[in-house]
Amino acid sequence: MNKQELKEKYGKKRVPHEWRKTDKISTLITTFFGSGMSPKAPGTMGSLAAAIVAYPIAIFSQSHLGQDEVFYIGGDNFGILISLTFLAAALFVFFAAIPFVKKAMKDTGTEDPGWIVIDEVCGIFMALAFVPSDVIIHSPWILAIAFGLFRFFDILKPLGIHKMEKLPGAWGVMADDLLGGIYAGISLFLIITLTVLLG
């Protein structure tokens, strides 16, 4: 749909945004319920929305799964507790979002536009997979640290994240944030561990 067709459809005084060119379901999912429609820093807004949603997810997980929510990886002296809830959430978002991201980019003729923030949601959930839900509930400041760490890796894209971004189509859009979430999660785990040891 060219600019003239968009004007005829939406009116001369109304400047349509790119997401109006795709269907409502794809828009709802890729913008994470509109958080990506923010005129400023949509990626930050999408990440913030994911961090906020993560708290009730942690409460739900802890109340229904309890200690079964975590999986231990490591030895007798050192290891990591993985939140199966947030790991599952991150992977679900990753694979479920692919067709919607693909359609949105095709309909709008764009490649990884800023308003697509479902990838940030995936990254935040992956970062929180390195923290048990009960820890998040009792120390909600962890959500702010996870948010900051993820944005750091998402913006700078070090350690191979930029290469993941170059994967074809929707896979590249989602994969770099998934990897960024892993790095953020490892960093978050180390910060929490040091805080406990030094505290």
Coordinates of C-alpha atoms in Angstrom, one line a residue, residues 13-145:
K13 CA -5.0 14.7 8.2
R14 CA -4.3 11.4 9.8
V15 CA -0.8 10.1 9.3
P16 CA -0.9 6.3 9.6
H17 CA 1.8 4.4 11.4
E18 CA 3.5 1.4 9.7
W19 CA 1.7 -1.1 11.9
R20 CA -1.6 0.0 10.4
K21 CA -0.6 -1.8 7.2
T22 CA -0.8 -5.3 8.9
D23 CA -3.7 -7.1 10.6
K24 CA -4.8 -6.3 14.2
I25 CA -3.6 -9.6 15.7
S26 CA -0.1 -9.2 14.3
T27 CA 0.0 -5.6 15.5
L28 CA -1.2 -6.6 19.0
I29 CA 1.4 -9.4 19.3
T30 CA 4.4 -7.7 17.7
T31 CA 3.9 -4.4 19.6
F32 CA 3.1 -6.4 22.8
F33 CA -0.3 -4.9 23.4
G34 CA 0.7 -1.5 22.1
S35 CA 3.8 -0.9 24.2
G36 CA 5.9 -0.8 21.0
M37 CA 3.7 2.1 19.7
S38 CA 5.5 4.5 22.0
P39 CA 6.8 7.4 19.9
K40 CA 10.0 7.4 21.9
A41 CA 12.2 4.5 22.8
P42 CA 9.7 1.7 21.9
G43 CA 12.2 -1.0 22.6
T44 CA 12.6 0.4 26.1
M45 CA 8.9 0.6 26.6
G46 CA 8.4 -3.0 25.4
S47 CA 11.1 -4.3 27.7
L48 CA 9.6 -2.3 30.6
A49 CA 6.1 -3.8 29.9
A50 CA 7.6 -7.3 29.9
A51 CA 9.4 -6.7 33.2
I52 CA 6.1 -5.5 34.7
V53 CA 4.1 -8.5 33.4
A54 CA 6.9 -10.8 34.7
Y55 CA 6.0 -10.1 38.4
P56 CA 2.4 -11.6 38.3
I57 CA 3.8 -14.4 36.2
A58 CA 6.3 -15.1 39.0
I59 CA 3.5 -15.0 41.6
F60 CA 1.4 -17.4 39.6
S61 CA 4.3 -19.8 39.0
Q62 CA 5.2 -19.8 42.7
S63 CA 1.7 -20.4 43.9
H64 CA 1.0 -23.2 41.5
L65 CA 4.4 -24.9 41.0
G66 CA 6.4 -24.0 44.1
Q67 CA 9.8 -25.6 44.2
D68 CA 8.9 -27.7 41.1
E69 CA 9.3 -24.4 39.2
V70 CA 13.1 -24.6 39.3
F71 CA 15.7 -26.9 37.7
Y72 CA 19.2 -27.1 39.1
I73 CA 22.2 -27.1 36.8
G74 CA 25.7 -27.6 38.4
G75 CA 27.7 -29.6 41.0
D76 CA 27.8 -30.0 44.7
N77 CA 29.5 -26.6 45.4
F78 CA 28.2 -24.4 42.6
G79 CA 25.2 -24.3 40.3
I80 CA 22.4 -22.3 38.7
L81 CA 18.7 -22.6 39.5
I82 CA 16.8 -22.2 36.2
S83 CA 13.2 -21.0 36.3
L84 CA 11.3 -23.4 34.1
T85 CA 8.4 -21.0 34.0
F86 CA 10.4 -18.1 32.5
L87 CA 12.4 -20.4 30.3
A88 CA 9.2 -21.9 28.9
A89 CA 7.8 -18.4 28.5
A90 CA 10.8 -17.1 26.6
L91 CA 10.9 -20.1 24.2
F92 CA 7.1 -19.9 23.7
V93 CA 7.3 -16.2 22.9
F94 CA 10.2 -16.9 20.6
F95 CA 8.6 -19.5 18.4
A96 CA 5.0 -18.2 18.6
A97 CA 6.1 -14.7 17.5
I98 CA 8.0 -15.8 14.4
P99 CA 5.0 -16.0 12.0
F100 CA 3.5 -12.8 13.3
V101 CA 6.8 -10.9 13.0
K102 CA 7.3 -12.3 9.6
K103 CA 3.8 -11.2 8.5
A104 CA 4.2 -7.8 10.0
M105 CA 7.5 -7.1 8.2
K106 CA 6.1 -8.4 4.9
D107 CA 2.9 -6.3 5.1
T108 CA 4.8 -3.1 6.1
G109 CA 7.8 -3.7 3.9
T110 CA 10.2 -3.2 6.8
E111 CA 13.0 -5.1 8.4
D112 CA 13.1 -5.1 12.2
P113 CA 11.2 -1.8 12.8
G114 CA 11.4 -0.3 16.2
W115 CA 7.7 -0.9 17.0
I116 CA 8.2 -4.6 16.9
V117 CA 9.0 -5.3 20.5
I118 CA 7.9 -8.9 21.1
D119 CA 11.6 -9.8 20.7
E120 CA 12.3 -7.6 23.8
V121 CA 9.7 -9.5 25.7
C122 CA 11.4 -12.8 24.8
G123 CA 14.7 -11.3 25.9
I124 CA 13.4 -10.1 29.3
F125 CA 11.8 -13.5 30.0
M126 CA 15.0 -15.3 29.1
A127 CA 17.0 -13.1 31.4
L128 CA 14.6 -13.9 34.3
A129 CA 14.9 -17.6 33.6
F130 CA 18.2 -17.4 35.6
V131 CA 16.3 -16.4 38.7
P132 CA 13.7 -18.5 40.7
S133 CA 10.3 -17.0 40.8
D134 CA 10.3 -16.8 44.7
V135 CA 13.4 -14.6 44.5
I136 CA 11.7 -12.2 42.1
I137 CA 8.6 -12.1 44.4
H138 CA 10.6 -11.3 47.5
S139 CA 13.1 -9.0 45.8
P140 CA 11.3 -7.2 43.0
W141 CA 14.2 -4.9 42.5
I142 CA 15.7 -7.8 40.5
L143 CA 13.3 -6.9 37.7
A144 CA 14.9 -3.5 37.4
I145 CA 18.4 -5.0 37.3

